[in-house]
């Protein structure tokens, strides 16, 4: 008997890579997405698969899926700062009402539930690197609060369903991830810099570029999430690549790797932009035997190649 998985946000960047992974692992997939920030192009290659079904649907409403469901992976949400600040209410609704509906489905189907959580729950961190035991430093009423607090609420709801209803739940705290199928215009630093560099436009670093991030290649991230899904772990787990660099260094790397004539220019730093971020991944290593393998230089090469192809075809 094939296992059945529901992936909300399945037409998004990570959701679509997850659908690929689960199909390759021999599962039947119900992919749900309202296409607010996801895209049909990300999943069109799966439309010929008999085990793949797509529903264009908003998961803040009651979710009906026929038959057995073994796994529910809740990945629906705008995820780039530009997107969630553009869709603040939808972001709050999908993190709260959407998580509630997806958990309701898990309870009904007695399915394993996995929440796509985020490093944003740590806010602008005072502890560095960030272990799972850190409670975070979030401004609830700032512009990023719509995403951060929705995900914090989602985590609380997941743990309540686990404790009260005995559902086998998992929480993946996903740090900055990059790779194929990111939108060129999603506003995040990495795709924005690549798009700007390929066009020889100015590369827009916010602030003085001394803020740090740690970027994980998508294949490593999907591997970690899949390991968590099959594990017996119910507490939150960080996933990310601890290779940390400043945003200015990232911009310089991308300009060099693309042989671009772009100049780096500096713009105002967005409100509440975290100054430092690096995952502590000891827990994932110990509990899931998971490590990210793709170094930033290699992942950037692959991602730049992908974006080059897309921009050539526009
Ligand atoms: N950033 C930047 N230029 C851009 C977009 C983002 O300098 O065109 C900065 C942003 O202010 C942040 C970092 O790059 O400090 C990473 O931003 P991103 O939007 O990728 O995601 P975040 O890690 O903040 O969620």
Coordinates of N, CA and C in Angstrom, one line a residue, residues 37-219:
X37 N 1.6 33.0 -3.6 CA 3.0 33.3 -3.9 C 3.7 32.0 -4.5
X38 N 3.0 30.9 -4.6 CA 3.5 29.7 -5.3 C 3.2 29.9 -6.8
X39 N 3.6 28.9 -7.5 CA 3.5 29.0 -9.0 C 3.3 27.6 -9.6
X40 N 2.4 27.5 -10.6 CA 2.1 26.3 -11.3 C 3.4 25.7 -12.0
X41 N 4.2 26.6 -12.4 CA 5.5 26.2 -13.1 C 6.3 25.3 -12.2
X42 N 6.2 25.5 -10.9 CA 7.0 24.7 -10.0 C 6.6 23.2 -9.9
X43 N 5.3 22.9 -10.3 CA 4.8 21.6 -10.2 C 4.3 21.0 -11.5
X44 N 4.4 21.8 -12.6 CA 3.8 21.4 -13.9 C 4.4 20.0 -14.3
X45 N 5.7 19.8 -14.0 CA 6.3 18.5 -14.4 C 5.7 17.3 -13.7
X46 N 4.9 17.6 -12.7 CA 4.3 16.4 -11.9 C 2.9 16.1 -12.4
X47 N 2.3 17.0 -13.3 CA 0.9 16.8 -13.7 C 0.7 15.4 -14.4
X48 N 1.7 14.9 -15.0 CA 1.6 13.6 -15.7 C 1.6 12.4 -14.7
X49 N 2.0 12.6 -13.5 CA 2.2 11.5 -12.5 C 0.8 11.1 -12.0
X50 N 0.5 9.8 -12.1 CA -0.8 9.3 -11.6 C -1.0 9.5 -10.1
X51 N 0.1 9.5 -9.4 CA 0.0 9.7 -7.9 C 0.1 11.1 -7.4
X52 N -0.1 12.1 -8.4 CA 0.0 13.5 -8.0 C -1.3 14.2 -8.3
X53 N -1.9 14.8 -7.3 CA -3.2 15.5 -7.4 C -3.0 16.9 -6.9
X54 N -3.4 17.9 -7.7 CA -3.2 19.3 -7.3 C -4.6 19.9 -7.0
X55 N -4.8 20.6 -5.9 CA -6.0 21.4 -5.6 C -5.6 22.8 -5.4
X56 N -6.2 23.7 -6.3 CA -6.0 25.1 -6.0 C -7.0 25.5 -4.9
X57 N -6.5 25.8 -3.7 CA -7.4 25.9 -2.6 C -6.7 26.7 -1.5
X58 N -7.5 27.5 -0.7 CA -6.9 28.3 0.4 C -7.1 27.5 1.7
X59 N -6.1 27.0 2.3 CA -6.1 26.1 3.5 C -6.6 26.8 4.7
X60 N -6.9 28.1 4.7 CA -7.5 28.7 5.9 C -9.0 28.3 6.0
X61 N -9.5 27.6 5.0 CA -10.9 27.0 5.0 C -10.8 25.5 5.3
X62 N -11.9 25.0 5.7 CA -12.0 23.5 6.0 C -11.4 22.7 4.8
X63 N -10.5 21.8 5.2 CA -9.8 21.0 4.1 C -10.4 19.6 4.1
X64 N -10.9 19.2 2.9 CA -11.4 17.8 2.7 C -10.5 17.1 1.8
X65 N -10.0 15.9 2.2 CA -9.2 15.0 1.4 C -9.9 13.6 1.4
X66 N -10.1 13.0 0.3 CA -10.7 11.7 0.3 C -9.8 10.6 0.8
X67 N -10.2 9.6 1.5 CA -9.4 8.4 1.8 C -8.4 8.6 2.9
X68 N -7.5 7.6 3.0 CA -6.4 7.6 4.0 C -5.4 8.7 3.7
X69 N -4.9 9.3 4.8 CA -3.8 10.2 4.7 C -2.8 9.8 5.8
X70 N -1.5 9.6 5.4 CA -0.5 9.2 6.4 C 0.3 10.4 6.9
X71 N 0.6 11.4 6.0 CA 1.4 12.5 6.4 C 0.8 13.8 5.9
X72 N 0.9 14.8 6.8 CA 0.5 16.2 6.3 C 1.7 17.1 6.6
X73 N 2.1 17.8 5.5 CA 3.2 18.7 5.7 C 2.7 20.1 5.4
X74 N 2.7 21.0 6.4 CA 2.0 22.3 6.3 C 3.1 23.3 5.9
X75 N 3.2 23.6 4.6 CA 4.2 24.5 4.1 C 3.6 25.8 3.5
X76 N 2.2 25.9 3.6 CA 1.6 27.1 3.0 C 1.9 28.3 3.8
X77 N 2.4 29.4 3.2 CA 2.6 30.7 3.8 C 3.5 31.5 2.9
X78 N 3.2 32.8 2.7 CA 4.2 33.7 2.2 C 5.5 33.5 3.1
X79 N 6.7 33.5 2.5 CA 7.8 33.2 3.3 C 9.0 34.3 3.2
X80 N 8.9 35.1 2.1 CA 10.0 36.1 2.0 C 9.5 37.3 2.7
X81 N 10.4 38.1 3.4 CA 9.9 39.3 4.1 C 9.1 40.2 3.2
X82 N 9.5 40.4 1.9 CA 8.8 41.3 1.0 C 7.4 40.7 0.8
X83 N 7.2 39.4 0.7 CA 5.9 38.8 0.4 C 5.0 38.9 1.7
X84 N 5.6 38.6 2.8 CA 4.7 38.6 4.0 C 4.3 40.0 4.5
X85 N 5.2 41.0 4.1 CA 4.8 42.4 4.4 C 3.8 42.9 3.4
X86 N 3.8 42.3 2.2 CA 2.8 42.7 1.2 C 1.5 42.0 1.5
X87 N 1.5 40.8 2.1 CA 0.3 40.1 2.4 C 0.2 39.8 3.9
X88 N 0.2 40.9 4.8 CA 0.3 40.6 6.2 C -0.9 39.8 6.8
X89 N -2.1 40.1 6.3 CA -3.3 39.4 6.9 C -3.3 38.0 6.4
X90 N -3.1 37.8 5.1 CA -3.0 36.4 4.6 C -2.0 35.6 5.4
X91 N -0.9 36.2 5.7 CA 0.2 35.5 6.4 C -0.2 35.1 7.8
X92 N -0.9 36.0 8.5 CA -1.4 35.7 9.8 C -2.4 34.6 9.8
X93 N -3.3 34.7 8.7 CA -4.4 33.7 8.6 C -3.9 32.3 8.3
X94 N -2.9 32.2 7.4 CA -2.5 30.9 7.0 C -1.6 30.2 8.2
X95 N -0.9 31.1 8.9 CA -0.2 30.5 10.0 C -1.1 30.1 11.2
X96 N -2.2 30.8 11.4 CA -3.1 30.5 12.5 C -4.2 29.6 12.0
X97 N -5.2 30.2 11.2 CA -6.3 29.4 10.8 C -5.9 28.2 9.9
X98 N -4.9 28.4 9.0 CA -4.4 27.4 8.1 C -3.8 26.2 8.9
X99 N -3.0 26.6 9.9 CA -2.4 25.5 10.7 C -3.5 24.7 11.5
X100 N -4.5 25.5 12.0 CA -5.6 24.8 12.7 C -6.4 23.8 11.8
X101 N -6.6 24.2 10.5 CA -7.3 23.4 9.6 C -6.5 22.1 9.2
X102 N -5.2 22.4 9.0 CA -4.3 21.3 8.7 C -4.1 20.3 9.8
X103 N -4.1 20.8 11.0 CA -4.1 19.9 12.2 C -5.4 19.2 12.4
X104 N -6.5 19.8 12.1 CA -7.8 19.2 12.2 C -7.8 18.0 11.2
X105 N -7.2 18.2 10.0 CA -7.2 17.1 9.1 C -6.3 15.9 9.6
X106 N -5.2 16.3 10.2 CA -4.3 15.3 10.8 C -5.0 14.5 11.9
X107 N -5.8 15.2 12.7 CA -6.5 14.5 13.8 C -7.6 13.5 13.2
X108 N -8.3 14.0 12.2 CA -9.3 13.2 11.5 C -8.7 11.9 10.9
X109 N -7.6 12.1 10.2 CA -7.0 11.0 9.4 C -5.9 10.2 10.3
X110 N -5.7 10.7 11.5 CA -4.6 10.0 12.3 C -3.3 10.1 11.6
X111 N -3.0 11.2 11.0 CA -1.8 11.3 10.2 C -0.7 12.0 11.0
X112 N 0.6 11.7 10.6 CA 1.7 12.5 11.1 C 1.7 13.9 10.5
X113 N 2.0 14.9 11.4 CA 1.9 16.3 11.0 C 3.2 17.0 11.1
X114 N 3.6 17.7 10.0 CA 4.9 18.4 10.1 C 4.7 19.9 9.7
X115 N 5.1 20.7 10.7 CA 5.0 22.2 10.5 C 6.3 22.8 9.9
X116 N 6.1 23.5 8.8 CA 7.3 24.3 8.4 C 7.3 25.6 9.3
X117 N 8.2 25.5 10.3 CA 8.4 26.7 11.1 C 9.7 27.4 10.6
X118 N 10.2 28.3 11.3 CA 11.2 29.2 10.8 C 12.2 29.8 11.8
X119 N 13.4 30.2 11.4 CA 14.3 30.9 12.2 C 13.8 32.2 12.7
X120 N 12.7 32.7 12.0 CA 12.1 34.0 12.4 C 11.5 33.9 13.8
X121 N 11.2 32.8 14.2 CA 10.7 32.7 15.6 C 11.7 33.1 16.6
X122 N 13.0 33.2 16.2 CA 14.0 33.7 17.1 C 14.1 35.2 17.0
X123 N 13.5 35.8 16.0 CA 13.5 37.3 15.9 C 14.9 37.8 15.6
X124 N 15.2 38.9 16.3 CA 16.5 39.5 16.2 C 17.3 39.0 17.4
X125 N 18.0 37.9 17.2 CA 18.5 37.0 18.4 C 19.6 37.7 19.2
X126 N 19.5 37.4 20.5 CA 20.5 37.8 21.4 C 21.4 36.7 21.7
X127 N 21.0 35.5 21.5 CA 21.9 34.3 21.6 C 22.4 33.9 20.2
X128 N 23.6 33.5 20.2 CA 24.2 33.2 18.8 C 25.2 32.1 19.0
X129 N 25.2 31.1 18.1 CA 24.1 30.7 17.2 C 22.9 30.3 18.0
X130 N 21.8 30.1 17.3 CA 20.5 29.9 17.9 C 20.2 28.4 18.1
X131 N 20.2 27.9 19.4 CA 19.7 26.6 19.6 C 18.2 26.5 19.8
X132 N 17.6 25.4 19.7 CA 16.2 25.2 19.8 C 15.7 25.7 21.2
X133 N 16.5 25.7 22.2 CA 16.1 26.0 23.5 C 15.9 27.6 23.7
X134 N 16.4 28.3 22.7 CA 16.3 29.8 22.8 C 14.9 30.2 22.5
X135 N 14.3 31.1 23.3 CA 12.9 31.5 23.1 C 12.7 32.7 22.2
X136 N 13.8 33.4 21.8 CA 13.7 34.4 20.8 C 13.5 35.8 21.3
X137 N 13.6 36.7 20.4 CA 13.5 38.2 20.6 C 12.7 38.8 19.5
X138 N 11.4 38.7 19.6 CA 10.5 39.1 18.5 C 9.7 40.3 18.9
X139 N 9.6 41.3 17.9 CA 8.7 42.4 18.1 C 7.3 42.0 17.6
X140 N 6.3 41.8 18.5 CA 5.0 41.3 18.0 C 4.3 42.3 17.1
X141 N 4.5 43.6 17.3 CA 3.7 44.6 16.5 C 4.5 45.2 15.4
X142 N 5.7 44.8 15.2 CA 6.5 45.3 14.0 C 6.1 44.7 12.7
X143 N 6.6 45.1 11.6 CA 6.1 44.6 10.3 C 6.4 43.1 10.1
X144 N 7.5 42.6 10.7 CA 7.8 41.2 10.6 C 7.0 40.3 11.5
X145 N 6.3 41.0 12.5 CA 5.5 40.3 13.5 C 4.5 39.4 12.9
X146 N 4.0 39.8 11.7 CA 2.9 39.0 11.0 C 3.3 37.6 10.7
X147 N 4.6 37.5 10.3 CA 5.1 36.1 10.0 C 5.6 35.5 11.3
X148 N 6.4 36.2 12.1 CA 7.0 35.6 13.2 C 6.0 35.1 14.2
X149 N 5.0 36.0 14.5 CA 4.0 35.6 15.5 C 3.1 34.5 15.0
X150 N 2.8 34.6 13.7 CA 1.9 33.5 13.1 C 2.6 32.1 13.3
X151 N 3.9 32.1 13.0 CA 4.7 30.9 13.2 C 4.8 30.5 14.6
X152 N 5.0 31.4 15.5 CA 5.1 31.1 16.9 C 3.7 30.5 17.4
X153 N 2.6 31.2 17.0 CA 1.3 30.6 17.3 C 1.2 29.2 16.8
X154 N 1.6 29.0 15.5 CA 1.5 27.7 14.9 C 2.2 26.7 15.7
X155 N 3.4 27.0 16.1 CA 4.2 26.0 16.9 C 3.4 25.7 18.2
X156 N 2.8 26.7 18.9 CA 2.1 26.5 20.1 C 0.9 25.6 19.8
X157 N 0.2 25.8 18.7 CA -1.0 25.0 18.4 C -0.6 23.6 18.1
X158 N 0.5 23.4 17.4 CA 1.0 22.0 17.0 C 1.3 21.3 18.3
X159 N 2.0 21.9 19.3 CA 2.3 21.2 20.5 C 1.0 20.9 21.3
X160 N 0.1 21.8 21.2 CA -1.2 21.6 22.0 C -1.9 20.4 21.4
X161 N -1.9 20.3 20.0 CA -2.6 19.1 19.4 C -1.8 17.8 19.7
X162 N -0.5 18.0 19.8 CA 0.3 16.8 20.2 C 0.0 16.3 21.6
X163 N 0.0 17.3 22.5 CA -0.2 17.0 23.9 C -1.7 16.6 24.2
X164 N -2.6 17.3 23.6 CA -4.1 17.1 24.0 C -4.7 15.9 23.2
X165 N -4.3 15.8 21.9 CA -4.9 14.8 21.0 C -4.0 13.7 20.6
X166 N -2.7 13.7 21.2 CA -1.8 12.6 20.9 C -1.4 12.5 19.4
X167 N -1.4 13.6 18.7 CA -1.0 13.5 17.3 C 0.5 13.5 17.2
X168 N 1.0 12.7 16.3 CA 2.5 12.6 16.1 C 2.9 13.8 15.2
X169 N 3.3 14.9 15.9 CA 3.7 16.1 15.2 C 5.2 16.4 15.2
X170 N 5.6 17.2 14.2 CA 7.0 17.6 14.1 C 7.0 19.1 13.7
X171 N 8.1 19.7 14.2 CA 8.3 21.1 13.9 C 9.7 21.3 13.3
X172 N 9.8 21.7 12.1 CA 11.1 22.0 11.4 C 11.3 23.5 11.5
X173 N 12.3 24.0 12.2 CA 12.6 25.4 12.1 C 13.6 25.7 11.0
X174 N 13.1 26.2 9.9 CA 13.9 26.3 8.7 C 14.6 27.7 8.7
X175 N 15.9 27.6 8.5 CA 16.7 28.9 8.4 C 16.8 29.2 6.9
X176 N 17.4 30.3 6.5 CA 17.5 30.7 5.1 C 17.9 29.6 4.2
X177 N 17.1 29.4 3.2 CA 17.3 28.3 2.2 C 17.3 28.9 0.8
X178 N 18.0 28.3 -0.1 CA 18.1 28.8 -1.5 C 18.2 27.7 -2.4
X179 N 17.9 28.0 -3.7 CA 18.1 27.0 -4.8 C 17.1 27.2 -5.9
X180 N 17.0 26.2 -6.7 CA 16.1 26.3 -7.9 C 14.7 26.5 -7.4
X181 N 13.9 27.2 -8.3 CA 12.5 27.5 -8.1 C 12.2 28.7 -7.1
X182 N 13.2 29.3 -6.6 CA 12.9 30.6 -5.9 C 12.5 31.6 -7.0
X183 N 11.6 32.5 -6.6 CA 11.2 33.5 -7.6 C 12.3 34.6 -7.6
X184 N 12.7 35.0 -8.9 CA 13.7 36.0 -9.1 C 13.3 37.3 -8.4
X185 N 11.9 37.5 -8.3 CA 11.4 38.8 -7.7 C 10.8 38.6 -6.3
X186 N 11.3 37.6 -5.6 CA 10.6 37.4 -4.3 C 11.1 38.3 -3.2
X187 N 12.2 39.1 -3.5 CA 12.6 40.2 -2.7 C 13.7 39.7 -1.7
X188 N 14.0 38.4 -1.6 CA 15.0 38.0 -0.7 C 16.4 38.3 -1.3
X189 N 17.3 38.4 -0.3 CA 18.7 38.9 -0.7 C 19.3 38.0 -1.9
X190 N 19.2 36.7 -1.7 CA 20.0 35.9 -2.6 C 19.5 35.9 -4.0
X191 N 18.2 35.7 -4.3 CA 17.7 35.8 -5.7 C 17.8 37.2 -6.2
X192 N 17.5 38.2 -5.3 CA 17.6 39.6 -5.8 C 19.0 39.9 -6.3
X193 N 20.0 39.6 -5.5 CA 21.4 39.9 -5.9 C 21.7 39.2 -7.2
X194 N 21.3 37.9 -7.3 CA 21.7 37.2 -8.6 C 21.0 37.9 -9.8
X195 N 19.7 38.2 -9.6 CA 19.0 38.8 -10.7 C 19.6 40.2 -11.1
X196 N 20.0 40.9 -10.1 CA 20.6 42.2 -10.3 C 22.0 42.1 -11.0
X197 N 22.8 41.1 -10.5 CA 24.1 40.9 -11.0 C 24.0 40.4 -12.5
X198 N 23.1 39.5 -12.8 CA 23.0 39.0 -14.2 C 22.6 40.1 -15.1
X199 N 21.8 41.1 -14.6 CA 21.4 42.3 -15.5 C 22.5 43.4 -15.4
X200 N 23.5 43.2 -14.7 CA 24.5 44.3 -14.4 C 23.9 45.5 -13.8
X201 N 22.8 45.4 -13.1 CA 22.2 46.5 -12.3 C 22.9 46.6 -11.0
X202 N 22.6 47.7 -10.3 CA 23.2 47.9 -9.0 C 22.7 46.8 -8.1
X203 N 23.6 46.3 -7.2 CA 23.2 45.3 -6.2 C 22.9 46.0 -4.9
X204 N 21.6 45.8 -4.5 CA 21.1 46.6 -3.3 C 21.3 46.0 -2.0
X205 N 22.3 46.4 -1.3 CA 22.6 45.8 0.1 C 21.9 46.8 1.0
X206 N 21.1 46.2 2.0 CA 20.4 47.0 2.9 C 21.3 47.2 4.2
X207 N 21.2 48.5 4.7 CA 22.1 48.8 5.8 C 23.5 48.9 5.4
X208 N 24.5 48.6 6.3 CA 25.9 48.6 5.8 C 26.3 47.2 5.4
X209 N 25.3 46.3 5.4 CA 25.7 44.9 4.9 C 26.4 44.1 5.9
X210 N 26.5 44.6 7.2 CA 27.3 43.8 8.2 C 26.4 42.7 8.9
X211 N 25.1 42.8 8.6 CA 24.2 41.8 9.2 C 24.5 40.4 8.5
X212 N 24.4 39.3 9.3 CA 24.8 38.0 8.8 C 23.6 37.1 8.6
X213 N 23.8 36.2 7.7 CA 22.9 35.1 7.5 C 23.7 33.8 7.2
X214 N 23.0 32.7 7.2 CA 23.7 31.4 6.9 C 22.8 30.7 5.9
X215 N 23.2 30.4 4.7 CA 22.4 29.9 3.7 C 22.5 28.4 3.4
X216 N 21.4 27.7 3.4 CA 21.4 26.2 3.2 C 20.8 25.9 1.8
X217 N 21.5 25.0 1.1 CA 21.0 24.6 -0.2 C 19.8 23.7 -0.1
X218 N 18.9 23.9 -1.1 CA 17.5 23.3 -0.9 C 17.6 21.8 -0.8
X219 N 18.5 21.1 -1.5 CA 18.6 19.6 -1.4 C 18.9 19.1 0.0

